[in-house]
GROMACS .gro file of C-alpha atoms in nm:
model
  349
    1UNK     CA    1  -5.508   6.804  -6.673
    2UNK     CA    2  -5.626   6.492  -6.530
    3UNK     CA    3  -6.004   6.324  -6.452
    4UNK     CA    4  -6.186   6.328  -6.785
    5UNK     CA    5  -6.513   6.437  -6.807
    6UNK     CA    6  -6.793   6.623  -7.030
    7UNK     CA    7  -6.718   6.921  -6.894
    8UNK     CA    8  -6.328   6.901  -6.983
    9UNK     CA    9  -6.289   6.662  -7.254
   10UNK     CA   10  -6.215   6.959  -7.516
   11UNK     CA   11  -5.894   7.063  -7.334
   12UNK     CA   12  -5.587   7.007  -7.521
   13UNK     CA   13  -5.478   6.636  -7.364
   14UNK     CA   14  -5.119   6.574  -7.220
   15UNK     CA   15  -4.919   6.233  -7.240
   16UNK     CA   16  -4.876   5.964  -7.544
   17UNK     CA   17  -5.179   5.709  -7.549
   18UNK     CA   18  -5.054   5.300  -7.473
   19UNK     CA   19  -5.177   4.989  -7.423
   20UNK     CA   20  -5.074   4.636  -7.353
   21UNK     CA   21  -5.294   4.343  -7.432
   22UNK     CA   22  -5.367   4.008  -7.485
   23UNK     CA   23  -5.418   4.022  -7.866
   24UNK     CA   24  -5.274   3.715  -8.014
   25UNK     CA   25  -4.937   3.858  -8.172
   26UNK     CA   26  -4.928   3.596  -8.495
   27UNK     CA   27  -5.235   3.795  -8.594
   28UNK     CA   28  -5.455   3.512  -8.523
   29UNK     CA   29  -5.747   3.513  -8.319
   30UNK     CA   30  -5.611   3.324  -7.990
   31UNK     CA   31  -5.639   3.667  -7.826
   32UNK     CA   32  -5.560   3.583  -7.428
   33UNK     CA   33  -5.310   3.398  -7.237
   34UNK     CA   34  -5.297   3.048  -7.043
   35UNK     CA   35  -5.222   3.088  -6.697
   36UNK     CA   36  -5.163   2.686  -6.601
   37UNK     CA   37  -5.274   2.589  -6.236
   38UNK     CA   38  -5.117   2.766  -5.937
   39UNK     CA   39  -4.827   2.955  -6.194
   40UNK     CA   40  -4.848   3.306  -6.213
   41UNK     CA   41  -4.768   3.538  -6.514
   42UNK     CA   42  -4.670   3.928  -6.547
   43UNK     CA   43  -4.922   4.061  -6.746
   44UNK     CA   44  -4.825   4.413  -6.742
   45UNK     CA   45  -4.408   4.558  -6.710
   46UNK     CA   46  -4.370   4.942  -6.812
   47UNK     CA   47  -4.067   5.153  -6.708
   48UNK     CA   48  -4.101   5.534  -6.706
   49UNK     CA   49  -4.355   5.812  -6.556
   50UNK     CA   50  -4.675   5.662  -6.637
   51UNK     CA   51  -5.041   5.671  -6.553
   52UNK     CA   52  -5.290   5.321  -6.592
   53UNK     CA   53  -5.613   5.500  -6.683
   54UNK     CA   54  -5.868   5.157  -6.731
   55UNK     CA   55  -5.815   4.802  -6.685
   56UNK     CA   56  -6.033   4.580  -6.874
   57UNK     CA   57  -5.992   4.165  -6.850
   58UNK     CA   58  -6.221   3.819  -6.841
   59UNK     CA   59  -6.109   3.495  -6.751
   60UNK     CA   60  -6.251   3.106  -6.868
   61UNK     CA   61  -6.116   2.831  -6.715
   62UNK     CA   62  -5.989   2.580  -7.005
   63UNK     CA   63  -6.257   2.421  -7.191
   64UNK     CA   64  -6.518   2.684  -7.170
   65UNK     CA   65  -6.598   2.674  -6.855
   66UNK     CA   66  -6.562   2.925  -6.543
   67UNK     CA   67  -6.482   2.702  -6.308
   68UNK     CA   68  -6.662   2.732  -5.891
   69UNK     CA   69  -6.506   3.010  -5.756
   70UNK     CA   70  -6.284   3.100  -5.992
   71UNK     CA   71  -6.274   3.458  -5.906
   72UNK     CA   72  -6.167   3.404  -5.593
   73UNK     CA   73  -5.913   3.140  -5.683
   74UNK     CA   74  -5.753   3.382  -5.898
   75UNK     CA   75  -5.564   3.685  -5.775
   76UNK     CA   76  -5.385   4.012  -5.886
   77UNK     CA   77  -5.067   4.217  -5.766
   78UNK     CA   78  -4.959   4.512  -5.841
   79UNK     CA   79  -4.563   4.616  -5.805
   80UNK     CA   80  -4.448   4.952  -5.814
   81UNK     CA   81  -4.141   5.139  -5.892
   82UNK     CA   82  -3.910   4.827  -5.875
   83UNK     CA   83  -4.004   4.731  -5.495
   84UNK     CA   84  -3.987   4.360  -5.375
   85UNK     CA   85  -4.401   4.384  -5.217
   86UNK     CA   86  -4.705   4.446  -5.368
   87UNK     CA   87  -4.936   4.754  -5.366
   88UNK     CA   88  -5.253   4.556  -5.454
   89UNK     CA   89  -5.308   4.166  -5.333
   90UNK     CA   90  -5.634   4.105  -5.371
   91UNK     CA   91  -5.884   3.829  -5.536
   92UNK     CA   92  -5.920   3.868  -5.868
   93UNK     CA   93  -6.362   3.907  -5.866
   94UNK     CA   94  -6.339   4.102  -5.538
   95UNK     CA   95  -6.107   4.360  -5.710
   96UNK     CA   96  -6.320   4.451  -5.940
   97UNK     CA   97  -6.601   4.515  -5.695
   98UNK     CA   98  -6.771   4.174  -5.608
   99UNK     CA   99  -6.710   3.933  -5.318
  100UNK     CA  100  -6.832   3.578  -5.302
  101UNK     CA  101  -6.633   3.427  -5.538
  102UNK     CA  102  -6.883   3.517  -5.827
  103UNK     CA  103  -6.939   3.791  -6.114
  104UNK     CA  104  -7.258   3.981  -6.125
  105UNK     CA  105  -7.378   4.274  -6.362
  106UNK     CA  106  -7.339   4.610  -6.171
  107UNK     CA  107  -7.207   4.937  -6.241
  108UNK     CA  108  -7.020   5.196  -5.972
  109UNK     CA  109  -6.778   5.525  -6.128
  110UNK     CA  110  -6.457   5.317  -6.055
  111UNK     CA  111  -6.537   4.943  -6.083
  112UNK     CA  112  -6.844   4.759  -6.343
  113UNK     CA  113  -6.865   4.443  -6.407
  114UNK     CA  114  -7.021   4.423  -6.730
  115UNK     CA  115  -7.240   4.182  -6.932
  116UNK     CA  116  -7.227   3.870  -6.989
  117UNK     CA  117  -7.303   3.797  -6.662
  118UNK     CA  118  -7.057   4.009  -6.510
  119UNK     CA  119  -6.770   3.860  -6.625
  120UNK     CA  120  -6.638   4.195  -6.793
  121UNK     CA  121  -6.417   4.347  -6.538
  122UNK     CA  122  -6.310   4.700  -6.546
  123UNK     CA  123  -6.106   4.901  -6.320
  124UNK     CA  124  -6.120   5.320  -6.404
  125UNK     CA  125  -5.902   5.322  -6.110
  126UNK     CA  126  -5.628   5.579  -6.177
  127UNK     CA  127  -5.259   5.419  -6.066
  128UNK     CA  128  -5.012   5.627  -6.156
  129UNK     CA  129  -4.602   5.571  -6.129
  130UNK     CA  130  -4.244   5.727  -6.152
  131UNK     CA  131  -4.042   5.452  -6.244
  132UNK     CA  132  -4.222   5.088  -6.319
  133UNK     CA  133  -4.509   4.920  -6.262
  134UNK     CA  134  -4.597   4.515  -6.301
  135UNK     CA  135  -4.918   4.329  -6.252
  136UNK     CA  136  -4.933   3.985  -6.218
  137UNK     CA  137  -5.212   3.690  -6.205
  138UNK     CA  138  -5.201   3.396  -5.983
  139UNK     CA  139  -5.393   3.130  -6.053
  140UNK     CA  140  -5.485   2.869  -5.794
  141UNK     CA  141  -5.762   2.715  -6.022
  142UNK     CA  142  -5.760   2.303  -6.038
  143UNK     CA  143  -5.795   2.441  -6.438
  144UNK     CA  144  -5.591   2.612  -6.673
  145UNK     CA  145  -5.635   2.949  -6.728
  146UNK     CA  146  -5.733   3.159  -7.007
  147UNK     CA  147  -5.712   3.539  -6.962
  148UNK     CA  148  -5.791   3.861  -7.161
  149UNK     CA  149  -5.686   4.165  -7.082
  150UNK     CA  150  -5.636   4.578  -7.203
  151UNK     CA  151  -5.462   4.804  -6.959
  152UNK     CA  152  -5.456   5.106  -7.096
  153UNK     CA  153  -5.219   5.396  -7.015
  154UNK     CA  154  -5.065   5.700  -7.083
  155UNK     CA  155  -4.701   5.779  -7.066
  156UNK     CA  156  -4.704   6.128  -6.896
  157UNK     CA  157  -4.481   6.357  -6.706
  158UNK     CA  158  -4.662   6.462  -6.356
  159UNK     CA  159  -4.612   6.814  -6.292
  160UNK     CA  160  -4.787   6.775  -5.920
  161UNK     CA  161  -4.692   6.509  -5.671
  162UNK     CA  162  -4.907   6.165  -5.721
  163UNK     CA  163  -5.033   5.928  -5.471
  164UNK     CA  164  -5.014   5.574  -5.576
  165UNK     CA  165  -5.295   5.321  -5.572
  166UNK     CA  166  -5.311   5.037  -5.353
  167UNK     CA  167  -5.585   4.789  -5.237
  168UNK     CA  168  -5.621   4.555  -4.958
  169UNK     CA  169  -5.803   4.253  -4.947
  170UNK     CA  170  -5.947   4.108  -4.581
  171UNK     CA  171  -6.169   3.805  -4.414
  172UNK     CA  172  -6.292   3.684  -4.045
  173UNK     CA  173  -6.519   3.377  -4.155
  174UNK     CA  174  -6.684   3.398  -3.869
  175UNK     CA  175  -6.647   3.726  -3.720
  176UNK     CA  176  -6.553   3.733  -3.305
  177UNK     CA  177  -6.938   3.759  -3.229
  178UNK     CA  178  -7.148   3.635  -2.900
  179UNK     CA  179  -7.374   3.337  -2.920
  180UNK     CA  180  -7.744   3.457  -2.956
  181UNK     CA  181  -7.868   3.175  -2.791
  182UNK     CA  182  -7.681   3.350  -2.417
  183UNK     CA  183  -7.934   3.667  -2.477
  184UNK     CA  184  -8.257   3.747  -2.270
  185UNK     CA  185  -8.413   3.787  -2.664
  186UNK     CA  186  -8.315   3.862  -3.014
  187UNK     CA  187  -8.400   4.208  -2.938
  188UNK     CA  188  -8.119   4.245  -2.703
  189UNK     CA  189  -7.896   4.011  -2.926
  190UNK     CA  190  -7.948   4.270  -3.219
  191UNK     CA  191  -7.980   4.594  -3.035
  192UNK     CA  192  -7.804   4.535  -2.679
  193UNK     CA  193  -7.458   4.634  -2.521
  194UNK     CA  194  -7.235   4.959  -2.605
  195UNK     CA  195  -6.925   4.948  -2.789
  196UNK     CA  196  -6.727   5.331  -2.773
  197UNK     CA  197  -6.389   5.201  -2.856
  198UNK     CA  198  -6.413   4.966  -3.155
  199UNK     CA  199  -6.285   4.688  -2.974
  200UNK     CA  200  -6.317   4.367  -3.186
  201UNK     CA  201  -6.448   4.521  -3.512
  202UNK     CA  202  -6.391   4.389  -3.859
  203UNK     CA  203  -6.100   4.590  -4.020
  204UNK     CA  204  -6.114   4.699  -4.343
  205UNK     CA  205  -5.802   4.879  -4.359
  206UNK     CA  206  -5.523   4.923  -4.077
  207UNK     CA  207  -5.209   5.096  -4.254
  208UNK     CA  208  -4.976   5.364  -4.198
  209UNK     CA  209  -4.837   5.629  -4.402
  210UNK     CA  210  -4.991   5.954  -4.558
  211UNK     CA  211  -5.204   5.963  -4.860
  212UNK     CA  212  -5.620   5.885  -4.827
  213UNK     CA  213  -5.897   5.621  -4.842
  214UNK     CA  214  -6.104   5.627  -5.153
  215UNK     CA  215  -6.359   5.327  -4.991
  216UNK     CA  216  -6.452   4.952  -4.977
  217UNK     CA  217  -6.708   4.644  -5.127
  218UNK     CA  218  -6.800   4.470  -4.872
  219UNK     CA  219  -6.975   4.116  -4.811
  220UNK     CA  220  -7.114   3.949  -4.561
  221UNK     CA  221  -7.267   3.573  -4.568
  222UNK     CA  222  -7.524   3.615  -4.302
  223UNK     CA  223  -7.470   3.243  -4.111
  224UNK     CA  224  -7.731   3.268  -3.821
  225UNK     CA  225  -7.977   3.019  -3.834
  226UNK     CA  226  -8.290   3.220  -3.663
  227UNK     CA  227  -8.578   3.235  -3.824
  228UNK     CA  228  -8.658   3.573  -3.612
  229UNK     CA  229  -8.619   3.878  -3.753
  230UNK     CA  230  -8.230   3.855  -3.904
  231UNK     CA  231  -8.126   4.173  -4.016
  232UNK     CA  232  -7.703   4.114  -4.031
  233UNK     CA  233  -7.628   4.503  -3.958
  234UNK     CA  234  -7.690   4.756  -3.665
  235UNK     CA  235  -7.278   4.782  -3.693
  236UNK     CA  236  -7.126   5.130  -3.687
  237UNK     CA  237  -6.790   5.286  -3.865
  238UNK     CA  238  -6.557   5.356  -3.657
  239UNK     CA  239  -6.304   5.497  -3.824
  240UNK     CA  240  -5.951   5.622  -3.651
  241UNK     CA  241  -5.695   5.844  -3.815
  242UNK     CA  242  -5.344   5.890  -3.774
  243UNK     CA  243  -5.362   5.724  -3.427
  244UNK     CA  244  -5.646   5.871  -3.242
  245UNK     CA  245  -5.818   5.645  -2.952
  246UNK     CA  246  -6.150   5.790  -3.000
  247UNK     CA  247  -6.240   5.804  -3.361
  248UNK     CA  248  -6.315   6.158  -3.513
  249UNK     CA  249  -6.521   5.926  -3.834
  250UNK     CA  250  -6.837   5.777  -3.624
  251UNK     CA  251  -7.156   5.685  -3.802
  252UNK     CA  252  -7.473   5.513  -3.733
  253UNK     CA  253  -7.500   5.177  -3.920
  254UNK     CA  254  -7.433   4.934  -4.164
  255UNK     CA  255  -7.676   5.069  -4.420
  256UNK     CA  256  -7.595   5.380  -4.322
  257UNK     CA  257  -7.213   5.377  -4.462
  258UNK     CA  258  -7.296   5.257  -4.785
  259UNK     CA  259  -7.556   5.525  -4.766
  260UNK     CA  260  -7.887   5.309  -4.814
  261UNK     CA  261  -8.161   5.266  -4.509
  262UNK     CA  262  -8.394   5.100  -4.340
  263UNK     CA  263  -8.209   4.758  -4.376
  264UNK     CA  264  -8.228   4.737  -4.732
  265UNK     CA  265  -8.212   4.446  -4.970
  266UNK     CA  266  -8.309   4.578  -5.254
  267UNK     CA  267  -8.064   4.543  -5.551
  268UNK     CA  268  -7.907   4.948  -5.629
  269UNK     CA  269  -7.624   5.032  -5.794
  270UNK     CA  270  -7.553   5.432  -5.769
  271UNK     CA  271  -7.178   5.606  -5.884
  272UNK     CA  272  -7.069   5.563  -5.508
  273UNK     CA  273  -7.267   5.363  -5.306
  274UNK     CA  274  -7.447   5.021  -5.401
  275UNK     CA  275  -7.607   4.704  -5.297
  276UNK     CA  276  -7.496   4.445  -5.542
  277UNK     CA  277  -7.590   4.114  -5.355
  278UNK     CA  278  -7.943   4.218  -5.115
  279UNK     CA  279  -7.977   3.834  -4.988
  280UNK     CA  280  -8.223   3.653  -4.957
  281UNK     CA  281  -8.556   3.656  -4.752
  282UNK     CA  282  -8.477   3.739  -4.443
  283UNK     CA  283  -8.111   3.875  -4.561
  284UNK     CA  284  -8.018   3.509  -4.541
  285UNK     CA  285  -7.707   3.391  -4.725
  286UNK     CA  286  -7.507   3.662  -4.893
  287UNK     CA  287  -7.489   4.057  -4.949
  288UNK     CA  288  -7.230   4.255  -5.091
  289UNK     CA  289  -7.248   4.641  -5.055
  290UNK     CA  290  -6.974   4.885  -5.220
  291UNK     CA  291  -6.866   5.246  -5.078
  292UNK     CA  292  -6.659   5.424  -5.258
  293UNK     CA  293  -6.510   5.781  -5.162
  294UNK     CA  294  -6.430   5.962  -5.480
  295UNK     CA  295  -6.603   6.295  -5.393
  296UNK     CA  296  -6.486   6.256  -5.013
  297UNK     CA  297  -6.183   6.068  -4.955
  298UNK     CA  298  -6.087   6.046  -4.593
  299UNK     CA  299  -5.720   6.189  -4.569
  300UNK     CA  300  -5.430   6.046  -4.322
  301UNK     CA  301  -5.048   6.177  -4.246
  302UNK     CA  302  -4.977   5.897  -4.026
  303UNK     CA  303  -5.215   5.623  -4.060
  304UNK     CA  304  -5.575   5.475  -4.055
  305UNK     CA  305  -5.763   5.219  -3.919
  306UNK     CA  306  -6.084   5.170  -4.097
  307UNK     CA  307  -6.350   4.936  -3.898
  308UNK     CA  308  -6.665   4.892  -3.823
  309UNK     CA  309  -6.915   4.645  -3.621
  310UNK     CA  310  -7.042   4.289  -3.695
  311UNK     CA  311  -7.406   4.349  -3.562
  312UNK     CA  312  -7.419   4.620  -3.280
  313UNK     CA  313  -7.180   4.548  -3.057
  314UNK     CA  314  -7.021   4.348  -3.228
  315UNK     CA  315  -7.283   4.080  -3.130
  316UNK     CA  316  -7.275   3.886  -3.443
  317UNK     CA  317  -7.123   3.578  -3.635
  318UNK     CA  318  -7.116   3.615  -3.950
  319UNK     CA  319  -6.920   3.580  -4.294
  320UNK     CA  320  -6.765   3.874  -4.358
  321UNK     CA  321  -6.457   3.967  -4.631
  322UNK     CA  322  -6.370   4.361  -4.795
  323UNK     CA  323  -6.162   4.492  -5.047
  324UNK     CA  324  -6.028   4.808  -4.943
  325UNK     CA  325  -5.886   5.050  -5.199
  326UNK     CA  326  -5.704   5.351  -5.106
  327UNK     CA  327  -5.377   5.660  -5.237
  328UNK     CA  328  -5.028   5.659  -5.044
  329UNK     CA  329  -4.767   5.958  -5.086
  330UNK     CA  330  -4.484   5.656  -5.124
  331UNK     CA  331  -4.616   5.252  -5.254
  332UNK     CA  332  -4.786   5.090  -4.954
  333UNK     CA  333  -4.600   4.748  -4.907
  334UNK     CA  334  -4.781   4.444  -4.810
  335UNK     CA  335  -4.585   4.215  -4.700
  336UNK     CA  336  -4.778   3.949  -4.600
  337UNK     CA  337  -4.877   3.671  -4.818
  338UNK     CA  338  -5.249   3.623  -5.039
  339UNK     CA  339  -5.422   3.363  -4.750
  340UNK     CA  340  -5.414   2.997  -4.890
  341UNK     CA  341  -5.679   2.941  -5.151
  342UNK     CA  342  -5.888   2.758  -4.881
  343UNK     CA  343  -5.890   2.996  -4.618
  344UNK     CA  344  -6.019   3.230  -4.934
  345UNK     CA  345  -6.347   3.048  -5.069
  346UNK     CA  346  -6.684   3.148  -4.992
  347UNK     CA  347  -6.927   2.863  -4.798
  348UNK     CA  348  -7.155   2.690  -4.928
  349UNK     CA  349  -7.544   2.872  -4.935
   0.00000   0.00000   0.00000
């Protein structure tokens, strides 16, 4: 039985609990590993039929500091069943739910950043594998990385067919929008025009295979210099299933997709949706939303393309980045390289 909670915790459990961690093998207190600049280390390399149930990490740079943008400069790769390509390829902070190269306290069901200052990184996404799994951390900080971690897993013989967990990071800086000075007024810029095809939408996920999409975190840096009403939302979600030309899942606005209302800027954490950063006055600066489809996964047989407008009719030019999470019947292989450190770095406020 999977998916433990208080309603089934008393049932007999299958599997053998295991852990890989960074504990000091000498018995001392140096319970961490060291990764030099521009180096990587494999922190988990396990063979067999297993289920990763929890990952905890925290990082610090040598000299007891946190290097600026370290949560974007460090990234995680996960390989399944001896594949040469990863199924997870995401900057570390973004993987654990928060973009912009920073950490911040928040709580959701699958991901949490815990005190101090959100630097306790937790993932509860179940990550099953049948043959092997390898997790690698790449350090592109200027300083040596000190990494503490637990990876808790179970040795278990799966009785049912499994799907493999995947995660992909994306960024458009800036999005392909329009110059608001060319519109007759602010209302036309924010609400004018029609988009029925989804052309030029921001793409969160575009993969081939069979599985289910389980959500995303979405980070927006408002780049407008306008002093007028500057809400960066109003973008509908268009989700195309199995190659369809017209999306069978079509939403009504950015804040609606993340289950909020009325151009929100209040920080709010719920199990499946929330606002980690609400932006400054007039929605300026940096914003982070999340929407996790735990109770309502979106299934696909052949392919899925998850997109959202960047402003109504894709009128806005802002810095957008996202991490999309999904499960597929076979490990999805990410054959593109991680964008360079310079391409990943957040913009200054």
